[in-house]
Amino acid sequence: MAARGQGLEQDFDFFVVVDFEATCVKDGRIFPQEIIEFPAVLVDGATGRIESAFRRYVRPKHHPVLTEFCRELTGIRQEDVDGGVELGDALWLHDSWLKAATAGAGNKRGVRLAVVTWGDWDCRTMLEFECRFKGIEKPSYFGQWINLRVPFQAALGGGGRVNLQEAVRAAGLDWEGRLHCGLDDALNTARLLAEIMRRGVKITITGSLAPPPPIQQKQQPGASPCGGSPALAPPPIQQQPPRTGPCSGTFAPVPAQAPIQQKQQQPPQPHIISPCGGSSATCFSYCGVATRGAMEPGPMPSGCANWRPAMGPYFLWSN
């Protein structure tokens, strides 16, 4: 994609390709796992051209000495991490690099930016876990990303779980550099991204972190015509303010997929005072719990429980 206009026009001014390397052991899992190489490659969203690259080695806190397996797999030396920075500093350095590399681009709305990874592990698992574990704030653009596996399959088809090196070769490209070197992996991912763009595939967000759970307001009990506590409608979902990172206000929000609409449950409406047709008929209490003419299973959150049809006018039943 040497010239603007080739391939399909994308929704983003830039793509930031990341591929973290982390502490590891052979045939086992290490806890907590920590990022030791933080690379990023900036790709022009119109041309597919690689504009800039970033890398910082990160000093692990909980397992400061790398295993022999980790050093051989990644090519990262012990002196690299010993002279590295903490993860929070790496995030701030990355953000400063990104601001400088995109300065003057975009429009009045800001720079439209999207993170690209090969798989969901980098953003959904590794970075999110370590930042939560260590109480580190990260830039908000890491809250959603593009798993390049998805557009790769759209461009080249095929099933199965191909690795990055296989995908690069399947796209007709030669692998460059050392496998499991974070920066080399990110550079090859960037080249694969450009090839997929050239083939006319729209690059869109594929993954995002779940928003924090809504704050539930305490419900006030209302009056009931039969002296009990009525079933209450579910409380409204409280909207949470967007998460902000160290670059808040610099980059335009990345278009996200439409949120999943939650179906609002309505409280059951009572009909008539009735034994529900006898012990063999299925009926529902005012709480909305099914019964067959016998005791309800439960205490219920609304306060209604263990009522029988024989109690007649003291409780409402509906068919």
mmCIF file of C-alpha atoms in Angstrom, residues 19-310:
data_model
loop_
_atom_site.group_PDB
_atom_site.id
_atom_site.type_symbol
_atom_site.label_atom_id
_atom_site.label_comp_id
_atom_site.label_asym_id
_atom_site.label_seq_id
_atom_site.Cartn_x
_atom_site.Cartn_y
_atom_site.Cartn_z
ATOM 1 C CA ASP A 19 2.927 -7.750 21.018
ATOM 2 C CA PHE A 20 3.990 -8.133 24.655
ATOM 3 C CA GLU A 21 6.490 -10.659 25.950
ATOM 4 C CA ALA A 22 6.156 -11.800 29.561
ATOM 5 C CA THR A 23 7.870 -13.879 32.239
ATOM 6 C CA CYS A 24 7.387 -17.603 31.711
ATOM 7 C CA VAL A 25 8.560 -21.057 32.757
ATOM 8 C CA LYS A 26 8.786 -24.306 30.821
ATOM 9 C CA ASP A 27 5.799 -26.660 31.097
ATOM 10 C CA GLY A 28 4.129 -24.556 33.753
ATOM 11 C CA ARG A 29 2.574 -21.244 34.711
ATOM 12 C CA ILE A 30 4.168 -18.425 36.643
ATOM 13 C CA PHE A 31 2.197 -16.159 38.972
ATOM 14 C CA PRO A 32 1.976 -13.310 38.676
ATOM 15 C CA GLN A 33 3.044 -13.158 35.061
ATOM 16 C CA GLU A 34 4.633 -9.822 34.185
ATOM 17 C CA ILE A 35 5.375 -8.004 30.935
ATOM 18 C CA ILE A 36 9.100 -7.787 30.203
ATOM 19 C CA GLU A 37 9.047 -6.346 26.659
ATOM 20 C CA PHE A 38 6.677 -3.565 25.589
ATOM 21 C CA PRO A 39 6.873 -3.005 21.804
ATOM 22 C CA ALA A 40 4.547 -1.026 19.536
ATOM 23 C CA VAL A 41 4.490 -0.250 15.818
ATOM 24 C CA LEU A 42 2.535 2.682 14.367
ATOM 25 C CA VAL A 43 0.820 2.031 11.011
ATOM 26 C CA ASP A 44 -0.765 4.688 8.798
ATOM 27 C CA GLY A 45 -4.447 3.801 8.430
ATOM 28 C CA ALA A 46 -4.632 5.126 4.866
ATOM 29 C CA THR A 47 -1.424 3.790 3.331
ATOM 30 C CA GLY A 48 -0.473 0.826 5.528
ATOM 31 C CA ARG A 49 2.984 2.289 5.863
ATOM 32 C CA ILE A 50 4.932 1.751 9.097
ATOM 33 C CA GLU A 51 5.502 5.233 10.520
ATOM 34 C CA SER A 52 7.357 4.603 13.775
ATOM 35 C CA ALA A 53 8.285 1.929 16.310
ATOM 36 C CA PHE A 54 8.640 1.855 20.094
ATOM 37 C CA ARG A 55 10.189 -0.600 22.547
ATOM 38 C CA ARG A 56 10.941 -0.604 26.251
ATOM 39 C CA TYR A 57 12.140 -3.501 28.360
ATOM 40 C CA VAL A 58 10.221 -3.802 31.611
ATOM 41 C CA ARG A 59 11.708 -4.845 34.933
ATOM 42 C CA PRO A 60 9.592 -7.575 36.597
ATOM 43 C CA LYS A 61 8.912 -7.073 40.288
ATOM 44 C CA HIS A 62 7.760 -10.479 41.542
ATOM 45 C CA HIS A 63 10.087 -12.715 39.486
ATOM 46 C CA PRO A 64 13.031 -10.450 38.703
ATOM 47 C CA VAL A 65 15.316 -13.281 37.519
ATOM 48 C CA LEU A 66 14.294 -14.655 34.135
ATOM 49 C CA THR A 67 14.220 -18.416 33.696
ATOM 50 C CA GLU A 68 16.564 -20.006 31.172
ATOM 51 C CA PHE A 69 13.510 -21.066 29.162
ATOM 52 C CA CYS A 70 12.228 -17.466 29.029
ATOM 53 C CA ARG A 71 15.598 -16.094 27.904
ATOM 54 C CA GLU A 72 15.929 -18.711 25.161
ATOM 55 C CA LEU A 73 12.322 -18.280 23.966
ATOM 56 C CA THR A 74 12.287 -14.491 23.763
ATOM 57 C CA GLY A 75 15.962 -13.626 23.297
ATOM 58 C CA ILE A 76 15.637 -11.168 26.183
ATOM 59 C CA ARG A 77 18.720 -11.044 28.374
ATOM 60 C CA GLN A 78 18.778 -10.628 32.127
ATOM 61 C CA GLU A 79 20.605 -7.318 31.757
ATOM 62 C CA ASP A 80 17.818 -6.074 29.468
ATOM 63 C CA VAL A 81 15.182 -6.356 32.188
ATOM 64 C CA ASP A 82 17.579 -5.312 34.961
ATOM 65 C CA GLY A 83 18.025 -2.020 33.116
ATOM 66 C CA GLY A 84 14.363 -1.757 32.199
ATOM 67 C CA VAL A 85 11.588 0.439 33.583
ATOM 68 C CA GLU A 86 8.504 -0.359 35.604
ATOM 69 C CA LEU A 87 5.314 -1.099 33.679
ATOM 70 C CA GLY A 88 3.665 2.194 34.670
ATOM 71 C CA ASP A 89 6.650 4.107 33.297
ATOM 72 C CA ALA A 90 6.579 2.039 30.095
ATOM 73 C CA LEU A 91 2.928 2.968 29.590
ATOM 74 C CA TRP A 92 3.653 6.677 30.019
ATOM 75 C CA LEU A 93 6.686 6.516 27.718
ATOM 76 C CA HIS A 94 4.584 4.709 25.124
ATOM 77 C CA ASP A 95 1.870 7.328 25.378
ATOM 78 C CA SER A 96 4.387 10.161 24.954
ATOM 79 C CA TRP A 97 5.871 8.443 21.914
ATOM 80 C CA LEU A 98 2.399 7.985 20.433
ATOM 81 C CA LYS A 99 1.460 11.629 20.913
ATOM 82 C CA ALA A 100 4.665 12.798 19.252
ATOM 83 C CA ALA A 101 4.352 10.333 16.354
ATOM 84 C CA THR A 102 0.767 11.381 15.574
ATOM 85 C CA ALA A 103 1.167 15.115 16.185
ATOM 86 C CA GLY A 104 -0.448 17.175 13.443
ATOM 87 C CA ALA A 105 -2.467 14.249 12.095
ATOM 88 C CA GLY A 106 -6.218 13.758 12.237
ATOM 89 C CA ASN A 107 -8.782 16.554 12.269
ATOM 90 C CA LYS A 108 -10.809 18.620 14.713
ATOM 91 C CA ARG A 109 -12.227 15.412 16.218
ATOM 92 C CA GLY A 110 -8.726 14.258 17.089
ATOM 93 C CA VAL A 111 -6.715 11.282 15.920
ATOM 94 C CA ARG A 112 -8.751 8.128 15.335
ATOM 95 C CA LEU A 113 -6.637 5.345 16.781
ATOM 96 C CA ALA A 114 -7.039 1.584 17.229
ATOM 97 C CA VAL A 115 -4.810 -1.006 18.921
ATOM 98 C CA VAL A 116 -4.066 -4.155 16.908
ATOM 99 C CA THR A 117 -2.923 -7.510 18.318
ATOM 100 C CA TRP A 118 -2.577 -11.069 17.106
ATOM 101 C CA GLY A 119 -5.083 -12.741 19.429
ATOM 102 C CA ASP A 120 -6.806 -11.340 22.522
ATOM 103 C CA TRP A 121 -4.148 -12.237 25.088
ATOM 104 C CA ASP A 122 -2.136 -8.998 24.996
ATOM 105 C CA CYS A 123 -4.955 -6.604 25.940
ATOM 106 C CA ARG A 124 -7.701 -8.755 27.425
ATOM 107 C CA THR A 125 -5.479 -10.910 29.622
ATOM 108 C CA MET A 126 -1.886 -9.782 30.083
ATOM 109 C CA LEU A 127 -1.983 -5.984 30.250
ATOM 110 C CA GLU A 128 -5.367 -5.827 31.978
ATOM 111 C CA PHE A 129 -4.400 -8.359 34.652
ATOM 112 C CA GLU A 130 -1.051 -6.795 35.483
ATOM 113 C CA CYS A 131 -2.447 -3.269 35.648
ATOM 114 C CA ARG A 132 -5.238 -4.396 37.965
ATOM 115 C CA PHE A 133 -2.864 -6.493 40.064
ATOM 116 C CA LYS A 134 -0.424 -3.606 40.532
ATOM 117 C CA GLY A 135 -2.948 -0.759 40.607
ATOM 118 C CA ILE A 136 -1.600 0.883 37.435
ATOM 119 C CA GLU A 137 -3.711 3.208 35.304
ATOM 120 C CA LYS A 138 -3.375 2.565 31.586
ATOM 121 C CA PRO A 139 -4.389 4.708 28.585
ATOM 122 C CA SER A 140 -8.031 4.270 27.638
ATOM 123 C CA TYR A 141 -7.214 3.189 24.075
ATOM 124 C CA PHE A 142 -6.080 -0.175 25.465
ATOM 125 C CA GLY A 143 -9.679 -0.856 26.518
ATOM 126 C CA GLN A 144 -10.595 -2.140 23.037
ATOM 127 C CA TRP A 145 -8.620 -3.617 20.203
ATOM 128 C CA ILE A 146 -8.576 -5.445 16.875
ATOM 129 C CA ASN A 147 -7.690 -9.125 16.960
ATOM 130 C CA LEU A 148 -6.055 -9.448 13.530
ATOM 131 C CA ARG A 149 -7.021 -13.118 13.377
ATOM 132 C CA VAL A 150 -10.557 -12.010 12.486
ATOM 133 C CA PRO A 151 -9.789 -9.888 9.390
ATOM 134 C CA PHE A 152 -7.073 -12.395 8.417
ATOM 135 C CA GLN A 153 -9.681 -15.132 8.112
ATOM 136 C CA ALA A 154 -11.948 -12.751 6.207
ATOM 137 C CA ALA A 155 -9.135 -12.012 3.747
ATOM 138 C CA LEU A 156 -7.597 -15.450 3.291
ATOM 139 C CA GLY A 157 -10.246 -17.841 4.609
ATOM 140 C CA GLY A 158 -9.317 -21.180 6.071
ATOM 141 C CA GLY A 159 -10.105 -22.605 9.471
ATOM 142 C CA GLY A 160 -8.028 -23.762 12.382
ATOM 143 C CA ARG A 161 -5.828 -21.784 14.710
ATOM 144 C CA VAL A 162 -2.826 -20.664 12.700
ATOM 145 C CA ASN A 163 -0.014 -18.910 14.508
ATOM 146 C CA LEU A 164 1.370 -15.533 13.479
ATOM 147 C CA GLN A 165 4.295 -16.922 11.517
ATOM 148 C CA GLU A 166 1.997 -19.236 9.533
ATOM 149 C CA ALA A 167 -0.409 -16.369 8.850
ATOM 150 C CA VAL A 168 2.374 -14.132 7.526
ATOM 151 C CA ARG A 169 3.519 -16.848 5.147
ATOM 152 C CA ALA A 170 -0.059 -17.649 4.098
ATOM 153 C CA ALA A 171 -0.417 -14.004 3.044
ATOM 154 C CA GLY A 172 2.587 -14.406 0.724
ATOM 155 C CA LEU A 173 5.031 -12.529 2.963
ATOM 156 C CA ASP A 174 8.426 -13.591 4.259
ATOM 157 C CA TRP A 175 8.933 -13.699 8.002
ATOM 158 C CA GLU A 176 11.440 -11.084 9.131
ATOM 159 C CA GLY A 177 13.392 -11.189 12.381
ATOM 160 C CA ARG A 178 13.244 -13.501 15.389
ATOM 161 C CA LEU A 179 10.078 -15.312 16.435
ATOM 162 C CA HIS A 180 8.972 -14.359 19.993
ATOM 163 C CA CYS A 181 10.997 -11.179 19.932
ATOM 164 C CA GLY A 182 8.209 -8.750 20.784
ATOM 165 C CA LEU A 183 9.283 -5.987 18.424
ATOM 166 C CA ASP A 184 9.882 -8.372 15.506
ATOM 167 C CA ASP A 185 6.495 -10.012 16.103
ATOM 168 C CA ALA A 186 4.822 -6.582 16.137
ATOM 169 C CA LEU A 187 6.593 -5.556 12.912
ATOM 170 C CA ASN A 188 5.482 -8.730 11.149
ATOM 171 C CA THR A 189 1.939 -8.221 12.444
ATOM 172 C CA ALA A 190 2.021 -4.676 11.039
ATOM 173 C CA ARG A 191 3.108 -5.981 7.633
ATOM 174 C CA LEU A 192 0.314 -8.555 7.723
ATOM 175 C CA LEU A 193 -2.170 -5.823 8.653
ATOM 176 C CA ALA A 194 -1.101 -3.766 5.625
ATOM 177 C CA GLU A 195 -1.518 -6.773 3.317
ATOM 178 C CA ILE A 196 -5.014 -7.467 4.660
ATOM 179 C CA MET A 197 -5.928 -3.805 4.146
ATOM 180 C CA ARG A 198 -4.590 -3.979 0.592
ATOM 181 C CA ARG A 199 -6.954 -6.889 -0.090
ATOM 182 C CA GLY A 200 -9.920 -4.656 0.719
ATOM 183 C CA VAL A 201 -10.902 -5.883 4.172
ATOM 184 C CA LYS A 202 -12.504 -3.411 6.576
ATOM 185 C CA ILE A 203 -10.550 -3.342 9.836
ATOM 186 C CA THR A 204 -12.926 -2.962 12.782
ATOM 187 C CA ILE A 205 -12.869 -3.398 16.540
ATOM 188 C CA THR A 206 -13.240 -7.047 17.547
ATOM 189 C CA GLY A 207 -12.689 -7.056 21.321
ATOM 190 C CA SER A 208 -13.161 -4.845 24.340
ATOM 191 C CA LEU A 209 -13.009 -5.040 28.097
ATOM 192 C CA ALA A 210 -16.305 -5.438 29.910
ATOM 193 C CA PRO A 211 -17.506 -2.210 31.548
ATOM 194 C CA PRO A 212 -17.665 -2.147 35.341
ATOM 195 C CA PRO A 213 -20.884 -3.565 36.790
ATOM 196 C CA PRO A 214 -23.670 -1.012 37.264
ATOM 197 C CA ILE A 215 -24.268 0.428 40.711
ATOM 198 C CA GLN A 216 -27.581 -0.884 41.960
ATOM 199 C CA GLN A 217 -29.745 1.595 43.822
ATOM 200 C CA LYS A 218 -31.480 0.369 46.951
ATOM 201 C CA GLN A 219 -35.129 -0.254 46.211
ATOM 202 C CA GLN A 220 -37.810 1.144 48.465
ATOM 203 C CA PRO A 221 -40.658 -1.252 49.257
ATOM 204 C CA GLY A 222 -44.024 -0.141 47.962
ATOM 205 C CA ALA A 223 -47.528 -0.739 49.213
ATOM 206 C CA SER A 224 -49.284 -3.979 48.340
ATOM 207 C CA PRO A 225 -53.078 -4.332 48.038
ATOM 208 C CA CYS A 226 -52.900 -7.583 49.981
ATOM 209 C CA GLY A 227 -50.630 -6.398 52.785
ATOM 210 C CA GLY A 228 -47.472 -8.034 51.477
ATOM 211 C CA SER A 229 -44.361 -6.760 49.741
ATOM 212 C CA PRO A 230 -44.928 -6.509 46.002
ATOM 213 C CA ALA A 231 -42.458 -7.637 43.362
ATOM 214 C CA LEU A 232 -40.319 -4.702 42.344
ATOM 215 C CA ALA A 233 -39.255 -3.776 38.846
ATOM 216 C CA PRO A 234 -35.489 -4.034 38.199
ATOM 217 C CA PRO A 235 -33.599 -0.802 38.916
ATOM 218 C CA PRO A 236 -32.341 1.291 36.008
ATOM 219 C CA ILE A 237 -28.837 0.578 34.757
ATOM 220 C CA GLN A 238 -26.530 3.371 35.836
ATOM 221 C CA GLN A 239 -24.255 4.718 33.126
ATOM 222 C CA GLN A 240 -20.588 4.747 34.127
ATOM 223 C CA PRO A 241 -18.303 7.614 33.050
ATOM 224 C CA PRO A 242 -15.708 6.590 30.440
ATOM 225 C CA ARG A 243 -12.377 5.398 31.740
ATOM 226 C CA THR A 244 -9.603 7.886 31.238
ATOM 227 C CA GLY A 245 -5.919 7.307 30.798
ATOM 228 C CA PRO A 246 -2.828 9.475 30.648
ATOM 229 C CA CYS A 247 -3.748 10.636 27.161
ATOM 230 C CA SER A 248 -7.301 11.669 27.989
ATOM 231 C CA GLY A 249 -8.584 14.194 25.465
ATOM 232 C CA THR A 250 -5.795 13.590 22.959
ATOM 233 C CA PHE A 251 -7.195 10.780 20.862
ATOM 234 C CA ALA A 252 -10.741 10.511 19.592
ATOM 235 C CA PRO A 253 -12.762 7.614 21.026
ATOM 236 C CA VAL A 254 -12.478 4.440 18.992
ATOM 237 C CA PRO A 255 -15.854 3.426 17.508
ATOM 238 C CA ALA A 256 -17.172 0.574 19.599
ATOM 239 C CA GLN A 257 -19.684 -2.091 18.803
ATOM 240 C CA ALA A 258 -23.249 -1.400 19.880
ATOM 241 C CA PRO A 259 -23.843 -2.417 23.489
ATOM 242 C CA ILE A 260 -25.920 -5.481 24.157
ATOM 243 C CA GLN A 261 -29.382 -4.416 25.213
ATOM 244 C CA GLN A 262 -30.511 -5.990 28.426
ATOM 245 C CA LYS A 263 -34.065 -7.183 28.503
ATOM 246 C CA GLN A 264 -36.000 -5.484 31.277
ATOM 247 C CA GLN A 265 -38.084 -7.866 33.325
ATOM 248 C CA GLN A 266 -41.532 -6.663 34.281
ATOM 249 C CA PRO A 267 -43.131 -7.702 37.560
ATOM 250 C CA PRO A 268 -45.863 -10.329 37.103
ATOM 251 C CA GLN A 269 -49.379 -8.977 37.235
ATOM 252 C CA PRO A 270 -51.944 -10.643 39.532
ATOM 253 C CA HIS A 271 -55.241 -11.685 37.987
ATOM 254 C CA ILE A 272 -57.729 -13.393 40.272
ATOM 255 C CA ILE A 273 -57.916 -14.999 43.667
ATOM 256 C CA SER A 274 -57.987 -18.673 42.794
ATOM 257 C CA PRO A 275 -56.577 -22.009 43.913
ATOM 258 C CA CYS A 276 -54.994 -22.201 40.428
ATOM 259 C CA GLY A 277 -57.102 -25.062 39.244
ATOM 260 C CA GLY A 278 -56.105 -27.581 41.896
ATOM 261 C CA SER A 279 -52.863 -29.250 42.916
ATOM 262 C CA SER A 280 -52.148 -30.597 39.425
ATOM 263 C CA ALA A 281 -52.278 -27.182 37.673
ATOM 264 C CA THR A 282 -49.252 -24.966 37.163
ATOM 265 C CA CYS A 283 -49.715 -21.444 38.500
ATOM 266 C CA PHE A 284 -47.543 -18.515 39.529
ATOM 267 C CA SER A 285 -47.404 -16.498 42.701
ATOM 268 C CA TYR A 286 -47.292 -12.726 42.825
ATOM 269 C CA CYS A 287 -43.521 -13.157 43.137
ATOM 270 C CA GLY A 288 -43.469 -14.874 39.749
ATOM 271 C CA VAL A 289 -42.386 -18.300 41.054
ATOM 272 C CA ALA A 290 -44.020 -21.380 39.563
ATOM 273 C CA THR A 291 -45.827 -23.837 41.813
ATOM 274 C CA ARG A 292 -48.115 -26.839 41.415
ATOM 275 C CA GLY A 293 -50.579 -26.137 44.137
ATOM 276 C CA ALA A 294 -47.921 -26.601 46.800
ATOM 277 C CA MET A 295 -45.212 -24.688 48.596
ATOM 278 C CA GLU A 296 -42.994 -22.303 46.686
ATOM 279 C CA PRO A 297 -39.279 -23.093 46.577
ATOM 280 C CA GLY A 298 -37.571 -20.524 48.248
ATOM 281 C CA PRO A 299 -37.358 -17.392 50.127
ATOM 282 C CA MET A 300 -37.765 -14.804 47.385
ATOM 283 C CA PRO A 301 -35.905 -11.453 47.188
ATOM 284 C CA SER A 302 -39.223 -9.581 47.258
ATOM 285 C CA GLY A 303 -40.137 -11.131 50.588
ATOM 286 C CA CYS A 304 -42.818 -13.526 49.283
ATOM 287 C CA ALA A 305 -42.155 -17.174 50.050
ATOM 288 C CA ASN A 306 -43.627 -20.422 51.317
ATOM 289 C CA TRP A 307 -47.265 -19.556 50.529
ATOM 290 C CA ARG A 308 -49.895 -22.134 49.590
ATOM 291 C CA PRO A 309 -53.011 -21.717 47.429
ATOM 292 C CA ALA A 310 -55.111 -22.781 50.412
#
